[in-house]
mmCIF file of C-alpha atoms in Angstrom:
data_model
loop_
_atom_site.group_PDB
_atom_site.id
_atom_site.type_symbol
_atom_site.label_atom_id
_atom_site.label_comp_id
_atom_site.label_asym_id
_atom_site.label_seq_id
_atom_site.Cartn_x
_atom_site.Cartn_y
_atom_site.Cartn_z
ATOM 1 C CA UNK Q 142 26.909 -15.931 -13.215
ATOM 2 C CA UNK Q 143 23.595 -14.374 -14.094
ATOM 3 C CA UNK Q 144 20.453 -16.267 -13.137
ATOM 4 C CA UNK Q 145 16.943 -15.522 -14.191
ATOM 5 C CA UNK Q 146 13.569 -16.710 -12.933
ATOM 6 C CA UNK Q 147 10.193 -15.915 -14.296
ATOM 7 C CA UNK Q 148 6.698 -15.984 -12.915
ATOM 8 C CA UNK Q 149 3.230 -15.014 -14.049
ATOM 9 C CA UNK Q 150 1.214 -12.682 -11.914
ATOM 10 C CA UNK Q 151 -1.797 -10.540 -12.657
ATOM 11 C CA UNK Q 152 -1.653 -11.425 -16.325
ATOM 12 C CA UNK Q 153 1.889 -10.202 -16.732
ATOM 13 C CA UNK Q 154 5.208 -11.965 -17.018
ATOM 14 C CA UNK Q 155 7.809 -10.995 -14.407
ATOM 15 C CA UNK Q 156 11.408 -11.777 -15.094
ATOM 16 C CA UNK Q 157 13.618 -11.622 -12.029
ATOM 17 C CA UNK Q 158 17.302 -11.415 -12.765
ATOM 18 C CA UNK Q 159 20.019 -12.070 -10.208
ATOM 19 C CA UNK Q 160 23.609 -11.192 -10.875
ATOM 20 C CA UNK Q 161 26.690 -10.699 -8.749
ATOM 21 C CA UNK Q 162 27.177 -7.145 -7.610
ATOM 22 C CA UNK Q 163 29.752 -5.245 -9.694
ATOM 23 C CA UNK Q 164 31.480 -4.335 -6.436
ATOM 24 C CA UNK Q 165 32.725 -7.938 -6.319
ATOM 25 C CA UNK Q 166 32.052 -8.296 -2.606
ATOM 26 C CA UNK Q 167 29.936 -11.431 -3.064
ATOM 27 C CA UNK Q 168 26.585 -9.711 -2.751
ATOM 28 C CA UNK Q 169 23.869 -10.046 -5.373
ATOM 29 C CA UNK Q 170 21.782 -7.537 -7.250
ATOM 30 C CA UNK Q 171 18.274 -8.262 -8.443
ATOM 31 C CA UNK Q 172 16.163 -6.585 -11.026
ATOM 32 C CA UNK Q 173 12.544 -7.056 -11.945
ATOM 33 C CA UNK Q 174 11.341 -6.537 -15.500
ATOM 34 C CA UNK Q 175 7.640 -6.534 -16.271
ATOM 35 C CA UNK Q 176 6.577 -7.535 -19.761
ATOM 36 C CA UNK Q 177 3.220 -6.790 -21.260
ATOM 37 C CA UNK Q 178 1.955 -10.135 -22.396
ATOM 38 C CA UNK Q 179 -1.409 -9.858 -24.083
ATOM 39 C CA UNK Q 180 -1.183 -8.172 -27.481
ATOM 40 C CA UNK Q 181 -4.882 -7.380 -27.322
ATOM 41 C CA UNK Q 182 -4.398 -5.404 -24.106
ATOM 42 C CA UNK Q 183 -3.742 -1.763 -24.904
ATOM 43 C CA UNK Q 184 -3.425 -0.624 -21.319
ATOM 44 C CA UNK Q 185 -0.489 -1.570 -19.153
ATOM 45 C CA UNK Q 186 -0.948 -1.113 -15.429
ATOM 46 C CA UNK Q 187 2.084 -0.388 -13.279
ATOM 47 C CA UNK Q 188 1.730 -1.165 -9.599
ATOM 48 C CA UNK Q 189 3.967 0.069 -6.783
ATOM 49 C CA UNK Q 190 7.626 -0.444 -7.691
ATOM 50 C CA UNK Q 191 6.858 -1.397 -11.289
ATOM 51 C CA UNK Q 192 7.812 0.282 -14.508
ATOM 52 C CA UNK Q 193 6.788 -0.163 -18.125
ATOM 53 C CA UNK Q 194 7.685 1.171 -21.533
ATOM 54 C CA UNK Q 195 5.419 1.244 -24.576
ATOM 55 C CA UNK Q 196 5.382 2.418 -28.159
ATOM 56 C CA UNK Q 197 2.610 4.441 -29.776
ATOM 57 C CA UNK Q 198 -0.357 3.870 -29.403
ATOM 58 C CA UNK Q 199 0.231 2.345 -25.981
ATOM 59 C CA UNK Q 200 -1.391 3.456 -22.729
ATOM 60 C CA UNK Q 201 0.242 3.096 -19.328
ATOM 61 C CA UNK Q 202 -1.694 3.518 -16.084
ATOM 62 C CA UNK Q 203 -0.841 3.991 -12.407
ATOM 63 C CA UNK Q 204 -3.694 3.938 -9.923
ATOM 64 C CA UNK Q 205 -4.224 4.937 -6.307
ATOM 65 C CA UNK Q 206 -1.303 7.367 -6.063
ATOM 66 C CA UNK Q 207 -1.135 8.904 -2.592
ATOM 67 C CA UNK Q 208 2.427 9.755 -1.603
ATOM 68 C CA UNK Q 209 3.576 7.582 -4.508
ATOM 69 C CA UNK Q 210 4.619 9.323 -7.723
ATOM 70 C CA UNK Q 211 3.963 8.248 -11.304
ATOM 71 C CA UNK Q 212 6.934 9.461 -13.277
ATOM 72 C CA UNK Q 213 6.503 9.549 -17.032
ATOM 73 C CA UNK Q 214 9.320 9.994 -19.565
ATOM 74 C CA UNK Q 215 8.575 10.135 -23.271
ATOM 75 C CA UNK Q 216 9.667 11.315 -26.685
ATOM 76 C CA UNK Q 217 6.715 12.111 -28.971
ATOM 77 C CA UNK Q 218 8.683 12.147 -32.218
ATOM 78 C CA UNK Q 219 10.126 8.712 -31.508
ATOM 79 C CA UNK Q 220 6.716 7.469 -30.381
ATOM 80 C CA UNK Q 221 7.911 5.822 -27.197
ATOM 81 C CA UNK Q 222 7.278 6.473 -23.521
ATOM 82 C CA UNK Q 223 7.522 4.890 -20.099
ATOM 83 C CA UNK Q 224 6.198 5.177 -16.586
ATOM 84 C CA UNK Q 225 7.577 4.265 -13.160
ATOM 85 C CA UNK Q 226 5.423 3.940 -10.020
ATOM 86 C CA UNK Q 227 7.745 5.274 -7.357
ATOM 87 C CA UNK Q 228 7.316 4.707 -3.611
ATOM 88 C CA UNK Q 229 10.481 5.997 -1.944
ATOM 89 C CA UNK Q 230 13.017 8.722 -2.706
ATOM 90 C CA UNK Q 231 16.371 6.964 -2.438
ATOM 91 C CA UNK Q 232 17.619 3.425 -2.806
ATOM 92 C CA UNK Q 233 20.474 3.894 -0.347
ATOM 93 C CA UNK Q 234 18.470 2.394 2.505
ATOM 94 C CA UNK Q 235 17.810 -0.758 0.460
ATOM 95 C CA UNK Q 236 21.443 -1.139 -0.452
ATOM 96 C CA UNK Q 237 22.425 -1.243 3.199
ATOM 97 C CA UNK Q 238 19.678 -3.756 4.039
ATOM 98 C CA UNK Q 239 20.221 -6.100 1.089
ATOM 99 C CA UNK Q 240 17.006 -7.992 1.741
ATOM 100 C CA UNK Q 241 14.084 -8.756 -0.515
ATOM 101 C CA UNK Q 242 13.959 -8.319 -4.245
ATOM 102 C CA UNK Q 243 15.302 -5.003 -5.476
ATOM 103 C CA UNK Q 244 13.126 -3.181 -7.957
ATOM 104 C CA UNK Q 245 14.742 -0.119 -9.481
ATOM 105 C CA UNK Q 246 11.341 1.432 -10.177
ATOM 106 C CA UNK Q 247 10.553 1.604 -6.466
ATOM 107 C CA UNK Q 248 13.048 4.382 -5.782
ATOM 108 C CA UNK Q 249 13.164 7.792 -7.453
ATOM 109 C CA UNK Q 250 16.940 7.754 -7.896
ATOM 110 C CA UNK Q 251 17.106 4.398 -9.664
ATOM 111 C CA UNK Q 252 13.742 4.611 -11.465
ATOM 112 C CA UNK Q 253 14.766 7.423 -13.794
ATOM 113 C CA UNK Q 254 17.936 5.590 -14.786
ATOM 114 C CA UNK Q 255 16.074 2.325 -15.298
ATOM 115 C CA UNK Q 256 13.411 3.962 -17.490
ATOM 116 C CA UNK Q 257 15.958 5.792 -19.624
ATOM 117 C CA UNK Q 258 17.796 2.527 -20.244
ATOM 118 C CA UNK Q 259 14.567 0.998 -21.564
ATOM 119 C CA UNK Q 260 13.530 3.998 -23.634
ATOM 120 C CA UNK Q 261 15.307 3.771 -26.929
ATOM 121 C CA UNK Q 262 14.909 4.790 -30.540
ATOM 122 C CA UNK Q 263 14.233 2.134 -33.175
ATOM 123 C CA UNK Q 264 17.953 1.827 -33.758
ATOM 124 C CA UNK Q 265 18.741 1.459 -30.062
ATOM 125 C CA UNK Q 266 20.180 4.910 -29.444
ATOM 126 C CA UNK Q 267 19.036 7.044 -26.496
ATOM 127 C CA UNK Q 268 16.029 9.276 -27.092
ATOM 128 C CA UNK Q 269 16.989 12.765 -28.238
ATOM 129 C CA UNK Q 270 14.022 14.738 -26.926
ATOM 130 C CA UNK Q 271 12.855 13.212 -23.661
ATOM 131 C CA UNK Q 272 10.445 15.174 -21.504
ATOM 132 C CA UNK Q 273 8.996 14.276 -18.142
ATOM 133 C CA UNK Q 274 5.624 14.516 -16.437
ATOM 134 C CA UNK Q 275 4.926 13.805 -12.779
ATOM 135 C CA UNK Q 276 1.736 12.899 -10.907
ATOM 136 C CA UNK Q 277 1.167 12.246 -7.215
ATOM 137 C CA UNK Q 278 3.338 12.948 -4.197
ATOM 138 C CA UNK Q 279 0.439 13.988 -1.977
ATOM 139 C CA UNK Q 280 0.559 14.265 1.791
ATOM 140 C CA UNK Q 281 -2.502 12.205 2.618
ATOM 141 C CA UNK Q 282 -2.456 12.626 6.401
ATOM 142 C CA UNK Q 283 -1.240 16.063 7.437
ATOM 143 C CA UNK Q 284 -1.256 15.122 11.107
ATOM 144 C CA UNK Q 285 0.680 11.858 10.737
ATOM 145 C CA UNK Q 286 4.100 12.115 12.338
ATOM 146 C CA UNK Q 287 5.539 8.723 11.459
ATOM 147 C CA UNK Q 288 8.810 8.098 9.734
ATOM 148 C CA UNK Q 289 7.322 8.635 6.309
ATOM 149 C CA UNK Q 290 5.491 11.862 6.973
ATOM 150 C CA UNK Q 291 6.070 14.085 3.983
ATOM 151 C CA UNK Q 292 7.409 11.194 1.895
ATOM 152 C CA UNK Q 293 5.331 12.423 -1.042
ATOM 153 C CA UNK Q 294 7.100 15.785 -1.050
ATOM 154 C CA UNK Q 295 10.475 14.061 -0.669
ATOM 155 C CA UNK Q 296 9.746 11.892 -3.698
ATOM 156 C CA UNK Q 297 8.886 14.971 -5.775
ATOM 157 C CA UNK Q 298 11.963 16.879 -4.618
ATOM 158 C CA UNK Q 299 14.354 14.061 -5.506
ATOM 159 C CA UNK Q 300 12.703 13.538 -8.893
ATOM 160 C CA UNK Q 301 12.899 17.231 -9.779
ATOM 161 C CA UNK Q 302 16.524 17.387 -8.681
ATOM 162 C CA UNK Q 303 17.589 14.421 -10.828
ATOM 163 C CA UNK Q 304 15.638 15.583 -13.894
ATOM 164 C CA UNK Q 305 17.251 19.001 -13.621
ATOM 165 C CA UNK Q 306 20.731 17.490 -13.390
ATOM 166 C CA UNK Q 307 20.238 15.516 -16.597
ATOM 167 C CA UNK Q 308 18.473 18.344 -18.440
ATOM 168 C CA UNK Q 309 15.092 16.678 -18.831
ATOM 169 C CA UNK Q 310 12.345 19.322 -18.646
ATOM 170 C CA UNK Q 311 9.124 18.744 -16.741
ATOM 171 C CA UNK Q 312 6.416 19.298 -19.325
ATOM 172 C CA UNK Q 313 3.473 18.805 -16.999
ATOM 173 C CA UNK Q 314 2.608 17.941 -13.415
ATOM 174 C CA UNK Q 315 -0.267 17.338 -11.026
ATOM 175 C CA UNK Q 316 1.317 16.942 -7.619
ATOM 176 C CA UNK Q 317 0.921 17.636 -3.916
ATOM 177 C CA UNK Q 318 -2.333 18.238 -2.118
ATOM 178 C CA UNK Q 319 -3.900 15.605 0.112
ATOM 179 C CA UNK Q 320 -5.960 13.512 -2.268
ATOM 180 C CA UNK Q 321 -5.387 10.285 -4.190
ATOM 181 C CA UNK Q 322 -4.923 10.230 -7.966
ATOM 182 C CA UNK Q 323 -4.833 7.833 -10.883
ATOM 183 C CA UNK Q 324 -2.816 8.663 -14.002
ATOM 184 C CA UNK Q 325 -3.484 7.376 -17.520
ATOM 185 C CA UNK Q 326 -0.635 8.144 -19.926
ATOM 186 C CA UNK Q 327 -1.086 8.099 -23.708
ATOM 187 C CA UNK Q 328 2.225 7.526 -25.471
ATOM 188 C CA UNK Q 329 1.074 8.914 -28.828
ATOM 189 C CA UNK Q 330 0.122 12.362 -27.576
ATOM 190 C CA UNK Q 331 2.098 12.440 -24.354
ATOM 191 C CA UNK Q 332 -1.002 13.505 -22.465
ATOM 192 C CA UNK Q 333 -1.903 12.188 -19.031
ATOM 193 C CA UNK Q 334 -5.462 12.081 -17.774
ATOM 194 C CA UNK Q 335 -5.462 12.506 -14.008
ATOM 195 C CA UNK Q 336 -8.508 11.354 -12.057
ATOM 196 C CA UNK Q 337 -9.329 11.906 -8.403
ATOM 197 C CA UNK Q 338 -12.422 10.901 -6.482
ATOM 198 C CA UNK Q 339 -15.006 13.630 -6.260
ATOM 199 C CA UNK Q 340 -13.224 15.827 -8.809
ATOM 200 C CA UNK Q 341 -13.484 16.327 -12.563
ATOM 201 C CA UNK Q 342 -10.725 14.488 -14.475
ATOM 202 C CA UNK Q 343 -7.869 16.777 -15.451
ATOM 203 C CA UNK Q 344 -5.346 16.623 -18.249
ATOM 204 C CA UNK Q 345 -1.651 17.468 -18.172
ATOM 205 C CA UNK Z 242 17.284 -13.029 3.123
ATOM 206 C CA UNK Z 243 17.468 -13.367 6.869
ATOM 207 C CA UNK Z 244 15.959 -10.022 7.799
ATOM 208 C CA UNK Z 245 12.490 -10.982 6.649
ATOM 209 C CA UNK Z 246 10.982 -12.362 9.841
ATOM 210 C CA UNK Z 247 8.328 -15.002 9.490
ATOM 211 C CA UNK Z 248 5.890 -16.658 11.813
ATOM 212 C CA UNK Z 249 5.772 -20.447 11.997
ATOM 213 C CA UNK Z 250 2.493 -22.204 11.245
ATOM 214 C CA UNK Z 251 1.865 -22.661 14.982
ATOM 215 C CA UNK Z 252 2.537 -18.990 15.612
ATOM 216 C CA UNK Z 253 0.173 -18.021 12.796
ATOM 217 C CA UNK Z 254 -2.518 -20.169 14.405
ATOM 218 C CA UNK Z 255 -1.864 -18.403 17.695
ATOM 219 C CA UNK Z 256 -2.188 -15.012 16.011
ATOM 220 C CA UNK Z 257 -5.433 -16.161 14.394
ATOM 221 C CA UNK Z 258 -6.779 -17.297 17.738
ATOM 222 C CA UNK Z 259 -5.870 -13.950 19.296
ATOM 223 C CA UNK Z 260 -7.531 -11.871 16.606
ATOM 224 C CA UNK Z 261 -10.539 -14.175 16.316
ATOM 225 C CA UNK Z 262 -11.331 -13.506 19.957
ATOM 226 C CA UNK Z 263 -10.826 -9.813 19.299
ATOM 227 C CA UNK Z 264 -13.284 -9.872 16.404
ATOM 228 C CA UNK Z 265 -15.830 -11.725 18.529
ATOM 229 C CA UNK Z 266 -15.563 -9.095 21.239
ATOM 230 C CA UNK Z 267 -15.897 -6.386 18.602
ATOM 231 C CA UNK Z 268 -19.146 -7.910 17.349
ATOM 232 C CA UNK Z 269 -20.512 -7.775 20.895
ATOM 233 C CA UNK Z 270 -19.427 -4.171 21.321
ATOM 234 C CA UNK Z 271 -20.861 -3.177 17.913
ATOM 235 C CA UNK Z 272 -24.175 -4.802 18.814
ATOM 236 C CA UNK Z 273 -24.303 -2.758 22.000
ATOM 237 C CA UNK Z 274 -23.323 0.466 20.295
ATOM 238 C CA UNK Z 275 -25.626 0.049 17.320
ATOM 239 C CA UNK Z 276 -28.413 -1.484 19.391
ATOM 240 C CA UNK Z 277 -28.992 -4.207 16.800
ATOM 241 C CA UNK Z 278 -27.884 -7.821 16.175
ATOM 242 C CA UNK Z 279 -24.266 -8.139 15.083
ATOM 243 C CA UNK Z 280 -22.339 -11.290 14.297
ATOM 244 C CA UNK Z 281 -18.891 -11.856 12.802
ATOM 245 C CA UNK Z 282 -17.388 -14.571 10.622
ATOM 246 C CA UNK Z 283 -14.023 -16.018 11.640
ATOM 247 C CA UNK Z 284 -11.529 -13.446 10.380
ATOM 248 C CA UNK Z 285 -8.989 -14.308 7.705
ATOM 249 C CA UNK Z 286 -5.574 -13.348 9.032
ATOM 250 C CA UNK Z 287 -2.647 -12.575 6.780
ATOM 251 C CA UNK Z 288 0.931 -11.728 7.721
ATOM 252 C CA UNK Z 289 3.389 -10.529 5.116
ATOM 253 C CA UNK Z 290 6.140 -8.038 4.306
ATOM 254 C CA UNK Z 291 5.052 -4.627 3.062
ATOM 255 C CA UNK Z 292 6.365 -5.384 -0.407
ATOM 256 C CA UNK Z 293 3.757 -8.142 -0.761
ATOM 257 C CA UNK Z 294 0.797 -5.864 -0.150
ATOM 258 C CA UNK Z 295 0.036 -4.779 -3.735
ATOM 259 C CA UNK Z 296 -1.567 -8.110 -4.766
ATOM 260 C CA UNK Z 297 -4.058 -7.662 -1.926
ATOM 261 C CA UNK Z 298 -5.161 -4.357 -3.358
ATOM 262 C CA UNK Z 299 -7.078 -5.803 -6.272
ATOM 263 C CA UNK Z 300 -8.578 -2.440 -7.081
ATOM 264 C CA UNK Z 301 -6.170 0.217 -5.792
ATOM 265 C CA UNK Z 302 -8.292 3.114 -7.066
ATOM 266 C CA UNK Z 303 -11.497 1.910 -5.418
ATOM 267 C CA UNK Z 304 -13.106 4.349 -3.016
ATOM 268 C CA UNK Z 305 -12.659 3.253 0.585
ATOM 269 C CA UNK Z 306 -13.513 4.863 3.905
ATOM 270 C CA UNK Z 307 -10.769 4.492 6.473
ATOM 271 C CA UNK Z 308 -10.215 5.209 10.103
ATOM 272 C CA UNK Z 309 -6.489 5.586 10.741
ATOM 273 C CA UNK Z 310 -4.901 5.565 14.163
ATOM 274 C CA UNK Z 311 -1.400 5.477 15.598
ATOM 275 C CA UNK Z 312 -0.220 2.687 17.892
ATOM 276 C CA UNK Z 313 1.855 3.709 20.880
ATOM 277 C CA UNK Z 314 3.324 1.756 23.744
ATOM 278 C CA UNK Z 315 5.217 -1.511 23.640
ATOM 279 C CA UNK Z 316 4.542 -1.580 19.921
ATOM 280 C CA UNK Z 317 4.530 1.607 17.853
ATOM 281 C CA UNK Z 318 3.128 2.006 14.384
ATOM 282 C CA UNK Z 319 -0.037 2.551 12.447
ATOM 283 C CA UNK Z 320 -3.525 1.048 12.334
ATOM 284 C CA UNK Z 321 -6.070 1.246 9.522
ATOM 285 C CA UNK Z 322 -9.687 0.165 9.605
ATOM 286 C CA UNK Z 323 -10.952 0.076 6.033
ATOM 287 C CA UNK Z 324 -14.380 -0.436 4.500
ATOM 288 C CA UNK Z 325 -15.346 0.027 0.839
ATOM 289 C CA UNK Z 326 -17.138 3.377 0.519
ATOM 290 C CA UNK Z 327 -20.435 1.957 -0.683
ATOM 291 C CA UNK Z 328 -20.426 -0.565 2.178
ATOM 292 C CA UNK Z 329 -19.845 2.327 4.562
ATOM 293 C CA UNK Z 330 -22.898 4.069 3.128
ATOM 294 C CA UNK Z 331 -24.836 0.845 3.677
ATOM 295 C CA UNK Z 332 -23.549 0.674 7.234
ATOM 296 C CA UNK Z 333 -24.696 4.203 7.984
ATOM 297 C CA UNK Z 334 -28.096 3.420 6.509
ATOM 298 C CA UNK Z 335 -28.372 0.293 8.684
ATOM 299 C CA UNK Z 336 -27.484 2.257 11.769
ATOM 300 C CA UNK Z 337 -30.077 4.904 11.052
ATOM 301 C CA UNK Z 338 -32.757 2.300 10.447
ATOM 302 C CA UNK Z 339 -31.911 0.277 13.528
ATOM 303 C CA UNK Z 340 -31.553 3.137 15.978
ATOM 304 C CA UNK Z 341 -34.147 5.833 15.403
ATOM 305 C CA UNK Z 342 -32.719 7.905 18.242
ATOM 306 C CA UNK Z 343 -29.186 7.850 16.813
ATOM 307 C CA UNK Z 344 -27.845 11.370 16.328
ATOM 308 C CA UNK Z 345 -26.947 12.432 12.857
ATOM 309 C CA UNK Z 346 -24.884 15.349 11.756
ATOM 310 C CA UNK Z 347 -27.966 16.933 10.281
ATOM 311 C CA UNK Z 348 -26.878 16.301 6.696
ATOM 312 C CA UNK Z 349 -29.119 14.231 4.473
ATOM 313 C CA UNK Z 350 -28.031 10.598 4.621
ATOM 314 C CA UNK Z 351 -24.578 10.231 6.084
ATOM 315 C CA UNK Z 352 -23.326 10.206 9.619
ATOM 316 C CA UNK Z 353 -19.633 9.579 8.995
ATOM 317 C CA UNK Z 354 -18.797 9.159 12.654
ATOM 318 C CA UNK Z 355 -20.317 5.651 12.716
ATOM 319 C CA UNK Z 356 -17.170 4.275 11.115
ATOM 320 C CA UNK Z 357 -14.944 6.213 13.502
ATOM 321 C CA UNK Z 358 -16.700 4.701 16.465
ATOM 322 C CA UNK Z 359 -16.493 1.214 14.972
ATOM 323 C CA UNK Z 360 -12.821 1.680 14.109
ATOM 324 C CA UNK Z 361 -12.144 2.885 17.607
ATOM 325 C CA UNK Z 362 -13.896 -0.144 19.108
ATOM 326 C CA UNK Z 363 -12.212 -2.640 16.793
ATOM 327 C CA UNK Z 364 -8.752 -1.204 17.416
ATOM 328 C CA UNK Z 365 -9.472 -1.325 21.119
ATOM 329 C CA UNK Z 366 -10.560 -4.969 21.174
ATOM 330 C CA UNK Z 367 -7.732 -6.177 18.932
ATOM 331 C CA UNK Z 368 -5.167 -4.418 21.114
ATOM 332 C CA UNK Z 369 -6.766 -5.747 24.308
ATOM 333 C CA UNK Z 370 -6.584 -9.221 22.824
ATOM 334 C CA UNK Z 371 -2.914 -8.755 21.961
ATOM 335 C CA UNK Z 372 -2.382 -7.535 25.509
ATOM 336 C CA UNK Z 373 -4.176 -10.516 27.063
ATOM 337 C CA UNK Z 374 -2.277 -13.022 24.940
ATOM 338 C CA UNK Z 375 1.144 -11.391 24.616
ATOM 339 C CA UNK Z 376 1.380 -9.085 27.623
ATOM 340 C CA UNK Z 377 2.033 -6.069 25.419
ATOM 341 C CA UNK Z 378 0.628 -2.666 26.353
ATOM 342 C CA UNK Z 379 -0.448 -0.873 23.225
ATOM 343 C CA UNK Z 380 -2.724 2.132 22.962
ATOM 344 C CA UNK Z 381 -4.326 3.652 19.925
ATOM 345 C CA UNK Z 382 -4.546 7.358 19.210
ATOM 346 C CA UNK Z 383 -7.555 9.440 18.245
ATOM 347 C CA UNK Z 384 -9.060 8.076 15.036
ATOM 348 C CA UNK Z 385 -8.882 10.076 11.800
ATOM 349 C CA UNK Z 386 -11.614 9.414 9.228
ATOM 350 C CA UNK Z 387 -10.883 9.745 5.509
ATOM 351 C CA UNK Z 388 -12.337 8.560 2.221
ATOM 352 C CA UNK Z 389 -10.248 8.174 -0.903
ATOM 353 C CA UNK Z 390 -8.675 5.622 -3.234
ATOM 354 C CA UNK Z 391 -7.625 2.533 -1.291
ATOM 355 C CA UNK Z 392 -3.947 2.505 -2.170
ATOM 356 C CA UNK Z 393 -3.607 6.275 -1.800
ATOM 357 C CA UNK Z 394 -4.837 5.989 1.787
ATOM 358 C CA UNK Z 395 -2.156 3.521 2.810
ATOM 359 C CA UNK Z 396 0.847 4.113 0.554
ATOM 360 C CA UNK Z 397 2.614 6.425 3.015
ATOM 361 C CA UNK Z 398 2.503 3.545 5.500
ATOM 362 C CA UNK Z 399 3.572 1.058 2.836
ATOM 363 C CA UNK Z 400 6.533 3.357 2.175
ATOM 364 C CA UNK Z 401 7.466 3.400 5.867
ATOM 365 C CA UNK Z 402 7.002 -0.356 6.222
ATOM 366 C CA UNK Z 403 9.064 -1.072 3.085
ATOM 367 C CA UNK Z 404 11.829 1.234 4.252
ATOM 368 C CA UNK Z 405 11.857 -0.376 7.711
ATOM 369 C CA UNK Z 406 11.301 -3.977 6.561
ATOM 370 C CA UNK Z 407 8.196 -4.190 8.718
ATOM 371 C CA UNK Z 408 5.742 -7.031 8.474
ATOM 372 C CA UNK Z 409 2.051 -6.239 8.201
ATOM 373 C CA UNK Z 410 -0.862 -8.008 9.845
ATOM 374 C CA UNK Z 411 -4.120 -7.916 7.900
ATOM 375 C CA UNK Z 412 -7.383 -9.098 9.474
ATOM 376 C CA UNK Z 413 -10.324 -9.428 7.084
ATOM 377 C CA UNK Z 414 -13.459 -9.590 9.228
ATOM 378 C CA UNK Z 415 -16.957 -9.833 7.816
ATOM 379 C CA UNK Z 416 -19.487 -8.429 10.243
ATOM 380 C CA UNK Z 417 -23.123 -9.362 9.803
ATOM 381 C CA UNK Z 418 -25.125 -6.337 10.842
ATOM 382 C CA UNK Z 419 -28.898 -6.742 10.774
ATOM 383 C CA UNK Z 420 -28.407 -9.578 8.311
ATOM 384 C CA UNK Z 421 -26.159 -7.542 5.982
ATOM 385 C CA UNK Z 422 -22.565 -8.703 5.315
ATOM 386 C CA UNK Z 423 -20.071 -5.888 5.744
ATOM 387 C CA UNK Z 424 -16.523 -6.941 4.881
ATOM 388 C CA UNK Z 425 -13.903 -4.946 6.779
ATOM 389 C CA UNK Z 426 -10.116 -4.808 6.653
ATOM 390 C CA UNK Z 427 -7.896 -4.095 9.623
ATOM 391 C CA UNK Z 428 -4.220 -3.386 9.065
ATOM 392 C CA UNK Z 429 -1.648 -3.473 11.848
ATOM 393 C CA UNK Z 430 1.636 -1.941 10.683
ATOM 394 C CA UNK Z 431 4.316 -1.923 13.385
ATOM 395 C CA UNK Z 432 7.353 0.285 12.872
ATOM 396 C CA UNK Z 433 10.866 -1.094 12.454
ATOM 397 C CA UNK Z 434 11.829 -1.440 16.092
ATOM 398 C CA UNK Z 435 8.429 -2.850 17.046
ATOM 399 C CA UNK Z 436 8.125 -5.625 14.466
ATOM 400 C CA UNK Z 437 10.753 -7.796 16.112
ATOM 401 C CA UNK Z 438 9.325 -7.183 19.563
ATOM 402 C CA UNK Z 439 5.828 -8.130 18.405
ATOM 403 C CA UNK Z 440 7.026 -11.307 16.722
ATOM 404 C CA UNK Z 441 9.094 -12.343 19.747
ATOM 405 C CA UNK Z 442 6.166 -11.694 22.055
ATOM 406 C CA UNK Z 443 3.871 -13.819 19.901
ATOM 407 C CA UNK Z 444 6.459 -16.595 19.842
ATOM 408 C CA UNK Z 445 7.081 -16.491 23.614
ATOM 409 C CA UNK Z 446 3.421 -16.253 24.532
ATOM 410 C CA UNK Z 447 2.569 -19.191 22.320
ATOM 411 C CA UNK Z 448 5.295 -21.329 23.860
ATOM 412 C CA UNK Z 449 4.079 -20.421 27.322
ATOM 413 C CA UNK Z 450 0.506 -21.281 26.549
ATOM 414 C CA UNK Z 451 1.151 -24.485 24.624
ATOM 415 C CA UNK Z 452 4.473 -25.560 26.100
ATOM 416 C CA UNK Z 453 6.188 -26.224 22.784
#
């Protein structure tokens, strides 16, 4: 049986869906869907582990990207695009833990899938000409030797690998380095304005 | 969801007591180092899983100065001492005004090492407090000073903590330095193996001290 709960947070409606795992072993899967709520609000902000989809002339923003990656998928002709704010490369470690709420947008491998499911033409068919753009994946502390050293590069590698496998080209990127970024994505033009402290804003 | 460890209300109070004493000692040490009056408000202590951190970062792109350190010993992990960038500038200005003999790097305005020294002291006193209360030996590594967007500075550690189901301790301490309120944030992020040990130590120490 599928259950759903909803809650308001930060001006957005979160719908949390629980359903039995298709493996039939009695475990549950959870998904989190974020819905833009205020029609007057043009900009949608996606925090860590969140994803959003918008039609032209929507704007989707991810801020404070260090090792995190903002992955954007869009189709200009269809006037629709989406962004995922990815933290970790693979969801396999979550699946073995089975604790906490699972958000597909948190992990590179499930985020791309989840976004593509949401990105549709008017008639509900998959988008014919999807391209990708990626921002982030920095290594903020070169000397840090903890378990997530280089996690930024790992995120980028997994994303590139999956996009290549499904024939989605990367039309623009601003990745790597050791500085934080914010990305502002304009669905209508497909452009992303990338800002970093102490630098001129760039456009990809 | 049994792998999310929680502290009971009594254990949270114990943690607060521990870190409150730490903050008090830090104020004393700051006053000595800066050669000016320093006081501290009772810190707000938060304890939560890594996945709950985003709501705390109300402005994830805001410029923050941070001193990051590693924790080694009975508990391993990461420490962050964070101050909003403009408050750090204020802090440096206060230091210069209060201590005319204080060495500067020679650049106009900023002596960035003030925050490093403060971060070093604060980490030291918090860890000493944890040692005194919980009998854990924890050392902190050489501090690394950075300035950047708040969330960008800590998201590698959020990634590690999410992956390892670690719980995070956040101490928000407002220091009053020469009458100026400087709000600071101290993050203690134990790694996977250490979270359980830390929680058990807190629980045991509390029972020993209070008998229940």
